[in-house]
Coordinates of C-alpha atoms in Angstrom, one line a residue:
Chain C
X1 CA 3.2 -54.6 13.0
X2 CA 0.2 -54.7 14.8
X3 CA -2.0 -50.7 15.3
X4 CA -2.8 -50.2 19.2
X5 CA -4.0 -46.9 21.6
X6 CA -1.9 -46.2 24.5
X7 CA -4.5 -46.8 27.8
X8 CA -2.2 -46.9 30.7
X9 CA 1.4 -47.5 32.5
X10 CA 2.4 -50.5 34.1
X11 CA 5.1 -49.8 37.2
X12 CA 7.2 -53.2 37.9
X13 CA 9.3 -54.1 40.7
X14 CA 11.9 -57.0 40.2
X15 CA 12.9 -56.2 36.8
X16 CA 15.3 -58.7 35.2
X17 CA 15.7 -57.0 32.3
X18 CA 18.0 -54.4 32.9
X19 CA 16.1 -51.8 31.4
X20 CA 15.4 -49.4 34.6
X21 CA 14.4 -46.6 32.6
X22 CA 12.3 -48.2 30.7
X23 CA 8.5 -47.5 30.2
X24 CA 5.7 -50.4 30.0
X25 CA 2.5 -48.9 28.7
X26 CA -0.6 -51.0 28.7
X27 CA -1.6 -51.0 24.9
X28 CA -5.2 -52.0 23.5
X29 CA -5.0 -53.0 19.7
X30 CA -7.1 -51.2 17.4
X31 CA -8.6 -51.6 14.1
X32 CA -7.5 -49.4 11.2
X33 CA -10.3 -46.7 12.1
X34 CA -8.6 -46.9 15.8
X35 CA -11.4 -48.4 17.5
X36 CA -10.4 -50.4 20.5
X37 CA -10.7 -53.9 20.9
X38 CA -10.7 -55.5 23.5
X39 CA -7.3 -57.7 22.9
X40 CA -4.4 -55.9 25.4
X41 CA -0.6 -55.9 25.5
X42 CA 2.0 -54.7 27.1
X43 CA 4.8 -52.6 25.1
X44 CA 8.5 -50.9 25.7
X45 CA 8.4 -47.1 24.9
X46 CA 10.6 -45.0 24.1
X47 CA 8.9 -42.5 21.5
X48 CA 7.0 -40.5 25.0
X49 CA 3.8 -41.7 23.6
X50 CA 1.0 -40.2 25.3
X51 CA -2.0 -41.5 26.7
X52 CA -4.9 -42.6 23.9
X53 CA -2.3 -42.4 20.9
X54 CA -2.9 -44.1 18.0
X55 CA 0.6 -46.7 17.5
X56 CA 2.6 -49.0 16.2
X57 CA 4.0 -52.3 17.8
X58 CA 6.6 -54.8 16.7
X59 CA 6.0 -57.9 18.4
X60 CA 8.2 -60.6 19.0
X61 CA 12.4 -60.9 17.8
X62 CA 12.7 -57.8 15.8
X63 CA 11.4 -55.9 18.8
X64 CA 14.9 -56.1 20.2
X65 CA 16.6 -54.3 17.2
X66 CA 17.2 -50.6 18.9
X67 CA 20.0 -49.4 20.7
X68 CA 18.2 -49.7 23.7
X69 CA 16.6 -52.8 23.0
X70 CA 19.6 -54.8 22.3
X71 CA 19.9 -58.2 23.9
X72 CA 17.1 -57.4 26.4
X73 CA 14.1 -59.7 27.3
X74 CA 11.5 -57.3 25.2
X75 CA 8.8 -58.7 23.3
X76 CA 6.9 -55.4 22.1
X77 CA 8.0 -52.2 21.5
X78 CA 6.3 -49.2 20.2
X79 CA 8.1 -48.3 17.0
X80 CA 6.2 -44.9 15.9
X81 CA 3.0 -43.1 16.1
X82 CA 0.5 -42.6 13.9
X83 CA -0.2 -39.6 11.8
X84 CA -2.8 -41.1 9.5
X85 CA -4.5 -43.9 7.9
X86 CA -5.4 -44.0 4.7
X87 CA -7.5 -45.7 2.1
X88 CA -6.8 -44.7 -1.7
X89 CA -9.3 -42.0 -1.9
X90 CA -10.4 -41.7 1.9
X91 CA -9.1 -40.9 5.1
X92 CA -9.6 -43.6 8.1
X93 CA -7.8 -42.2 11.2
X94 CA -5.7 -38.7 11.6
X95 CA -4.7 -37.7 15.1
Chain D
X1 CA 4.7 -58.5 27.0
X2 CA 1.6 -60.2 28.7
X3 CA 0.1 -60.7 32.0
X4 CA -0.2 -63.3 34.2
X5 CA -0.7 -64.4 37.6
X6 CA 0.9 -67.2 39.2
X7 CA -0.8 -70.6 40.0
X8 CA 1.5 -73.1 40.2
X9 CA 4.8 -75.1 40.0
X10 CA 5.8 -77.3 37.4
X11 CA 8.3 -80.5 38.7
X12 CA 10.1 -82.1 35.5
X13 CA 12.4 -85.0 35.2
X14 CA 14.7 -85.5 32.0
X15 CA 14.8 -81.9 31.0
X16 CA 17.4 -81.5 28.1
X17 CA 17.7 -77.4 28.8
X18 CA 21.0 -77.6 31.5
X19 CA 19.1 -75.3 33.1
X20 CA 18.4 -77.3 36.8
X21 CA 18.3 -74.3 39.0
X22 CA 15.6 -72.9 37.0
X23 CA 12.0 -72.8 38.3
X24 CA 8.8 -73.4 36.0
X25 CA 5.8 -72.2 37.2
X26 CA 2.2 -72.1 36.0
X27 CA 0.7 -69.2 35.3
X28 CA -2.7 -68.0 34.0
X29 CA -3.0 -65.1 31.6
X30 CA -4.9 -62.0 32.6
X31 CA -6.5 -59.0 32.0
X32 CA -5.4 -55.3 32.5
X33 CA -7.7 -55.4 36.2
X34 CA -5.5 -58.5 37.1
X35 CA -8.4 -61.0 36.5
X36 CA -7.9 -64.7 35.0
X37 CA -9.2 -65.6 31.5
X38 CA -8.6 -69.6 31.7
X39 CA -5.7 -69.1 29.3
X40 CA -2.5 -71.1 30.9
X41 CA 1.0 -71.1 30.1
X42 CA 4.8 -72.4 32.0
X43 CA 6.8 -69.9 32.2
X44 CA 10.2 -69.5 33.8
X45 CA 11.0 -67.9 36.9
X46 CA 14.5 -65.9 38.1
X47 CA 12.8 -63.7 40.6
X48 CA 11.0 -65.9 43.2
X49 CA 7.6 -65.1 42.7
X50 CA 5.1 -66.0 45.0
X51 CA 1.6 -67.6 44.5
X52 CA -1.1 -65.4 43.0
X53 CA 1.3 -62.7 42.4
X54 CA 0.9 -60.7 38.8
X55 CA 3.6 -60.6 36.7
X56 CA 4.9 -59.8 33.2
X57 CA 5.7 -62.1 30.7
X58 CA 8.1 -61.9 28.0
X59 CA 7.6 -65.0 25.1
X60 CA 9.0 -65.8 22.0
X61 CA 12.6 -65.5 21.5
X62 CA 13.8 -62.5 23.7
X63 CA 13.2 -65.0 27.2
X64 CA 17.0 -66.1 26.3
X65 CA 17.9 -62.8 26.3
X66 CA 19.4 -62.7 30.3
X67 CA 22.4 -64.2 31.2
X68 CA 20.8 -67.6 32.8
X69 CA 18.4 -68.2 29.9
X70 CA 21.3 -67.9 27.1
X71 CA 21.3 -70.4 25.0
X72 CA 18.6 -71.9 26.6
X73 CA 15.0 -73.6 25.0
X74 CA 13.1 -71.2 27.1
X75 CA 10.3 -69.6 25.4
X76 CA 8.5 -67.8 28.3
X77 CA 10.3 -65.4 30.9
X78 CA 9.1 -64.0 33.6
X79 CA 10.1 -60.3 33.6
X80 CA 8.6 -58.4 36.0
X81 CA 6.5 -58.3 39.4
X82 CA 3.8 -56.1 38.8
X83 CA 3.2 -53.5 41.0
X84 CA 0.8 -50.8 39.3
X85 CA -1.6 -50.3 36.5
X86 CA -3.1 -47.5 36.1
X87 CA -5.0 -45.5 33.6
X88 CA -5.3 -41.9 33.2
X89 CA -6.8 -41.0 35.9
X90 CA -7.5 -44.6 37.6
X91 CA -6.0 -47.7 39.6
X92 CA -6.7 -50.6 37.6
X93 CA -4.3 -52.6 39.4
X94 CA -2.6 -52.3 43.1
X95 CA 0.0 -55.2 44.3
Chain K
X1 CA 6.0 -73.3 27.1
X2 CA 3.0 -75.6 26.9
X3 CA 1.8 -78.6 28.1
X4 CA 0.9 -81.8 25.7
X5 CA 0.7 -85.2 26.0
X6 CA 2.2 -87.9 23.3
X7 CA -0.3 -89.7 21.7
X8 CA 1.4 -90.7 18.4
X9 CA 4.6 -90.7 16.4
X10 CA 5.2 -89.2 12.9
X11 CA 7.2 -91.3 9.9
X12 CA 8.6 -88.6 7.3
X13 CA 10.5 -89.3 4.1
X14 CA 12.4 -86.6 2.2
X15 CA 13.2 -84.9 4.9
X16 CA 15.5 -82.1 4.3
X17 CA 16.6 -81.2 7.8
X18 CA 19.5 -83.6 8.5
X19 CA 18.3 -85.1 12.0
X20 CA 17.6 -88.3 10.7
X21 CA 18.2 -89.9 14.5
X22 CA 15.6 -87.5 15.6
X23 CA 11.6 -88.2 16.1
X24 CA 8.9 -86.5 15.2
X25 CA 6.3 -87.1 18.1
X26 CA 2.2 -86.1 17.2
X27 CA 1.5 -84.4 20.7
X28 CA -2.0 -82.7 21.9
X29 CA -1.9 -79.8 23.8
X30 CA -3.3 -80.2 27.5
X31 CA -4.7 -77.7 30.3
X32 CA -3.1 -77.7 33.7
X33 CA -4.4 -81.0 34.5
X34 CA -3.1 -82.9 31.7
X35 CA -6.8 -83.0 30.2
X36 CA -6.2 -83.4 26.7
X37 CA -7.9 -79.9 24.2
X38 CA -8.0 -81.3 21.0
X39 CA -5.1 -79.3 19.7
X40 CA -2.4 -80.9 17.9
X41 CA 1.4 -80.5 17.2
X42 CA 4.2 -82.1 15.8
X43 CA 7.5 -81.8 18.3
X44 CA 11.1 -83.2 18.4
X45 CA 12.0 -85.7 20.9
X46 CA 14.8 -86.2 22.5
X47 CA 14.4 -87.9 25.7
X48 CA 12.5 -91.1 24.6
X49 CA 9.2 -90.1 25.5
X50 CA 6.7 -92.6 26.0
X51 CA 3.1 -92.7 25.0
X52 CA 0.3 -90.3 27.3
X53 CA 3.3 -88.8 29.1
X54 CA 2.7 -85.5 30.1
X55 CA 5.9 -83.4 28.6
X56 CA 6.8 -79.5 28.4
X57 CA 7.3 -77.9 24.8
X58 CA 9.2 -74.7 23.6
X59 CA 8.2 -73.7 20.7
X60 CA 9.7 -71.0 17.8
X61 CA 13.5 -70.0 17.6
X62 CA 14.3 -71.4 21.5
X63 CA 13.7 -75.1 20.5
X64 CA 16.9 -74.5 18.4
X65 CA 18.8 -74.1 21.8
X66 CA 20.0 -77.2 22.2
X67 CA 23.1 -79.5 20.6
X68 CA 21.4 -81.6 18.8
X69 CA 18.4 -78.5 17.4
X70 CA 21.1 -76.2 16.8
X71 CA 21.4 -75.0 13.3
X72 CA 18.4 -76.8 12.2
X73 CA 14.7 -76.4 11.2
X74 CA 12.8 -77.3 14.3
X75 CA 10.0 -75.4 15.9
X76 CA 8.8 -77.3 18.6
X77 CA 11.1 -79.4 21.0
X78 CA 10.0 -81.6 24.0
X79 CA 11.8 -79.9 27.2
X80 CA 10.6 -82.0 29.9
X81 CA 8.3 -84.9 31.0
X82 CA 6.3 -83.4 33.7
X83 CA 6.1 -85.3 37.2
X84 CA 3.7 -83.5 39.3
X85 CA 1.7 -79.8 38.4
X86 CA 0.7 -78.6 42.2
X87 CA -0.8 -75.2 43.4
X88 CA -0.2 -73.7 46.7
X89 CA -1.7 -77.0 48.8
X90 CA -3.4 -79.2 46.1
X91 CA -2.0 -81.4 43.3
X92 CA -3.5 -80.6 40.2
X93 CA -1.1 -84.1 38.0
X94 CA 1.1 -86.5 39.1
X95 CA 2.7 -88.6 36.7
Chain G
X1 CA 3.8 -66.6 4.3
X2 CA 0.0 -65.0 4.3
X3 CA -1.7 -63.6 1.6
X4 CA -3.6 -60.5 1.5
X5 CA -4.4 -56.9 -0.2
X6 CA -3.4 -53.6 0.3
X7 CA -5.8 -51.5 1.3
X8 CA -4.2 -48.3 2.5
X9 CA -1.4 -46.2 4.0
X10 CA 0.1 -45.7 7.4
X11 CA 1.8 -42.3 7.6
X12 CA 3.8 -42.7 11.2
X13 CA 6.0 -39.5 13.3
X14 CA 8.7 -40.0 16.1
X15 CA 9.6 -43.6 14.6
X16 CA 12.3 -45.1 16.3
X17 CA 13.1 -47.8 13.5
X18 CA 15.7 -45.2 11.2
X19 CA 14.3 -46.4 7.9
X20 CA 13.0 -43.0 6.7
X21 CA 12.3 -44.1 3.4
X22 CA 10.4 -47.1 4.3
X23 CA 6.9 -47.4 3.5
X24 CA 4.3 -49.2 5.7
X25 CA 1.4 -50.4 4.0
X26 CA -2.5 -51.5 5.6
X27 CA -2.7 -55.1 4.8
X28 CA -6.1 -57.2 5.1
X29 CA -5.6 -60.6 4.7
X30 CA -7.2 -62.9 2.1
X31 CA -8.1 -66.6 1.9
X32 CA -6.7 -68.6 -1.7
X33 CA -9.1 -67.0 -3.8
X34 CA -8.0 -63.2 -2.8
X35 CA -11.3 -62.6 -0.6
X36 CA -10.7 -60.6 2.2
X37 CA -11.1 -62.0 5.9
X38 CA -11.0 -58.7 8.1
X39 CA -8.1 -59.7 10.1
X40 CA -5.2 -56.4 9.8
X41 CA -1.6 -55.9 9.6
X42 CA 0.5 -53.3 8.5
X43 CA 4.1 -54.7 6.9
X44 CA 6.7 -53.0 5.4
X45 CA 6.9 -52.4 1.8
X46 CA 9.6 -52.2 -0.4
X47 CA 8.2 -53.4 -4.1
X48 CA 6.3 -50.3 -4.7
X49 CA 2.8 -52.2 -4.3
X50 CA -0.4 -50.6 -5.9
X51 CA -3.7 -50.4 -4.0
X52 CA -6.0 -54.0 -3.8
X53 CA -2.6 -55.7 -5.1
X54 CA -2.3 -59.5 -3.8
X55 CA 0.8 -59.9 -1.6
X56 CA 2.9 -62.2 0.3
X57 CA 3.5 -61.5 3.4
X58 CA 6.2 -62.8 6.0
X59 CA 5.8 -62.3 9.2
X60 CA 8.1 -62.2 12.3
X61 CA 11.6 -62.2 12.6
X62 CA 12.8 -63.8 9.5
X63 CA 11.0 -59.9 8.2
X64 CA 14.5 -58.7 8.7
X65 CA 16.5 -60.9 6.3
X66 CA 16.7 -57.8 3.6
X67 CA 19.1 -55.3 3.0
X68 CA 16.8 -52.5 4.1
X69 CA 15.3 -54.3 6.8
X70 CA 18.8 -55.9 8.5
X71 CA 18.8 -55.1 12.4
X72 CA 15.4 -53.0 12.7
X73 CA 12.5 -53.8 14.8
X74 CA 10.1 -55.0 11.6
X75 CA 8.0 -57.7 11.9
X76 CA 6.1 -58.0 8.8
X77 CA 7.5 -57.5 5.0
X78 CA 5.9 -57.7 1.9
X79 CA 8.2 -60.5 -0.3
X80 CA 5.9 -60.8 -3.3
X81 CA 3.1 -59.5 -5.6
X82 CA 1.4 -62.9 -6.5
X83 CA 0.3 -62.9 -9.9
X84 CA -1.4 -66.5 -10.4
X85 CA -2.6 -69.0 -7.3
X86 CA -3.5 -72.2 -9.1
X87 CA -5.0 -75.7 -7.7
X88 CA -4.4 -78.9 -9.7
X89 CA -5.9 -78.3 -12.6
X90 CA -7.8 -74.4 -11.8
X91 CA -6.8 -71.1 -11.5
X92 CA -8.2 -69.6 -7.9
X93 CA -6.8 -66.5 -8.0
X94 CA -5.2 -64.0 -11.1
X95 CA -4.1 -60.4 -10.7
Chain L
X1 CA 6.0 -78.2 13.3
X2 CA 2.3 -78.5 12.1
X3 CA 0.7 -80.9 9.4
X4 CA -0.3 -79.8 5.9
X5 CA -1.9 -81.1 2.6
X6 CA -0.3 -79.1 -0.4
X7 CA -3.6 -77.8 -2.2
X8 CA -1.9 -75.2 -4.7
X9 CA 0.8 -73.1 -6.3
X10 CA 1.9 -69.2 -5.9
X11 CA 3.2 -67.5 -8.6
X12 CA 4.9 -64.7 -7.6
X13 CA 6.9 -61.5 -9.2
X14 CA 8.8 -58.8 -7.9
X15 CA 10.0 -60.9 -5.5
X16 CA 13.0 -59.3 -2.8
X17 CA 13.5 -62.6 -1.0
X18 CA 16.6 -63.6 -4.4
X19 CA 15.4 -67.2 -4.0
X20 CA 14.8 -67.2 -7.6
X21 CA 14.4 -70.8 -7.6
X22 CA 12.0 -71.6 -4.9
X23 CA 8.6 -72.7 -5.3
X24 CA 5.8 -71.6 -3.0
X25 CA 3.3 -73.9 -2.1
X26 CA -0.6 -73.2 -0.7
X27 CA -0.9 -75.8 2.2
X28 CA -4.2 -76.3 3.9
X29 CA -3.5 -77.2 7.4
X30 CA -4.8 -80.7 8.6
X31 CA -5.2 -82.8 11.9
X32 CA -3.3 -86.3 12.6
X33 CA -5.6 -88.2 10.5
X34 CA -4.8 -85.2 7.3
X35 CA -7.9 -84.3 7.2
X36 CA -7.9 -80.3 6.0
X37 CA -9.0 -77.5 8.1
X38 CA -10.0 -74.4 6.0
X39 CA -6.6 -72.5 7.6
X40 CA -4.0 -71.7 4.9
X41 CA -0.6 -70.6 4.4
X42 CA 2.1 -70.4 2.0
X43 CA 5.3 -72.6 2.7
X44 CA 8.5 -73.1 1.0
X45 CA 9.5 -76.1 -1.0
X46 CA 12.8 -78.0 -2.2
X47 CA 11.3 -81.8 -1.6
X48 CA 9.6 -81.6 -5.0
X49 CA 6.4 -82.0 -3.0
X50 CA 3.5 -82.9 -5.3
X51 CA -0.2 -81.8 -4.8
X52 CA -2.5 -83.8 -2.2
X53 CA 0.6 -84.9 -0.4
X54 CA 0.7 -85.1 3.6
X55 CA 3.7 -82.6 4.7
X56 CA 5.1 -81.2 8.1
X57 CA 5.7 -77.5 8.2
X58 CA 8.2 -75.7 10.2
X59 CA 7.1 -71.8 11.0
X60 CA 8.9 -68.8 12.2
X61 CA 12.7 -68.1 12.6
X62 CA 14.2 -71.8 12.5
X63 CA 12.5 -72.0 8.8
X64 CA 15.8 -70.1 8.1
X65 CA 17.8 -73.5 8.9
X66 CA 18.5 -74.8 5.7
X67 CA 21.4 -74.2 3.2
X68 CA 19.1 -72.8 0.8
X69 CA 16.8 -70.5 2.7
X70 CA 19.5 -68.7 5.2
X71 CA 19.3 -65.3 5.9
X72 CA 16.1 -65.3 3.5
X73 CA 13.0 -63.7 4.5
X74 CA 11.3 -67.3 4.2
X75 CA 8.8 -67.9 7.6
X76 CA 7.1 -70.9 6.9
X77 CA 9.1 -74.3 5.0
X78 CA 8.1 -77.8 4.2
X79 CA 10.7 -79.8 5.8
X80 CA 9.4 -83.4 5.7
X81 CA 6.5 -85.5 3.7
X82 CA 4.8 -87.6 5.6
X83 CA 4.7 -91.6 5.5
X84 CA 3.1 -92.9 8.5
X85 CA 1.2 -91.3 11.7
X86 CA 0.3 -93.7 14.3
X87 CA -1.0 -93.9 17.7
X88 CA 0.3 -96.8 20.0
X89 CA -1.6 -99.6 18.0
X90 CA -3.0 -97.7 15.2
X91 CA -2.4 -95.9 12.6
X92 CA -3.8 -92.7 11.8
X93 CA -2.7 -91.9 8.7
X94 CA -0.4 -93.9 5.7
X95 CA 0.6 -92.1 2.4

């Protein structure tokens, strides 16, 4: 799983994926201090992440493996968000 | 998911993939603002997408997932015309 | 899928994959003009590709999709020999 | 597989992936010798790994082929703790 | 697939992947005339590969595709050692 911060929605028209209430949020990975990078993707919610959280993407096959998710054309999907990150003795990231 | 706008057609003879309705078309990876970074891949196409139009990509294994591409060696779907990105507060993107 | 052109052919012994009609063809990756990147790959063939033809590639779990791929260990398959790559008015190849 | 060390904890809310009592780990990975590179994942991890152990990693969809893992959306699971990496006729790397 | 040049051994315990009996291999990655590149990764073995020799590596998902390795967590597998690599009129490569 890759981290990522929530920086926007994406609104599509002509969806083949069957998936009309789907969200796409526009995702920018991170680091493990949640500092942006500069690398973007686009990822299925459905946890009602907010904007600038601090997440976590599946990419790829196993992203289809919820209910919702289930034989549909989806290739990232946010799979939880992030409390904290930590190091043995040191915190790196709390929301 | 990634984006992409579109920049061409691809015409193939002595395709293996039973697919011969299906349309290949050249598209160019983007950013978030809808601008081209020189990074090309073929994707293919169920929703008659026109020429520069941005759309959303789905690779890897979940392209077969739709009932055309079942079964299929398709690796790169296109999912979605983009209409809208937007950030908190901002258009980043307007069809 | 990608874009490569054949410019060698691979001899393997002790394979353990039981295609031992298929062929293993060296192929580097192009841009949309067929202009060879220096980026290689190894992909099944299954349409008697010739040398410095200009051919379409899945790659991952699709290239499975096919009768021959099915049920076996192959990553990257040779879709398609590509005839012509046009924009909107210009010809970018032609075989 | 990739190699590389643990180097912290990823405590996650509003998961969607129903393994409660799985454990994602902050991975960086290593070169041969066990140096880090920088480059971050987080994988699953069910072997009870120690801080700055040397793991194996695998990545993508075959991630789900465990009991735990079997139809969620993970896409990176520790399968080992490597104990020796030997060349020829040298150790490079002992925990 | 991609090319390889076996440079190692992993030794491995607590291992969840119950393929007791495989042997993981550190392969450098090479170009078509096996000359290595510095990028490494650990594949499977069952072709009693030995060290320095020239092998083709399949990644991801289809790595699965063998008796031994189904529904293991295995993403990366030697499946053939390489004899020959030639161009039209020359070869590249010979074991």
């Amino acid at each position: 799983m890759v981290l990522g911060k929530v920086v926007g929605t994406i609104v599509c028209s002509s969806k083949n994926d069957s998936m009309d209430g789907a969200r796409y949020l526009l995702v920018e990975k991170t680091n493990q201090y949640g500092e942006k990078n500069g690398d973007f993707l686009v990822a299925l919610d459905m946890l009602g992440t907010g904007p600038d959280e601090l997440v976590m993407i599946t990419e790829g096959s196993p992203s289809r493996e919820t209910p919702l998710t289930t034989n549909k054309p989806c290739d990232a999907l946010i799979v939880g968000i992030v409390d904290v990150i930590d190091e043995t003795d040191r915190i790196l990231y709390r929301k």
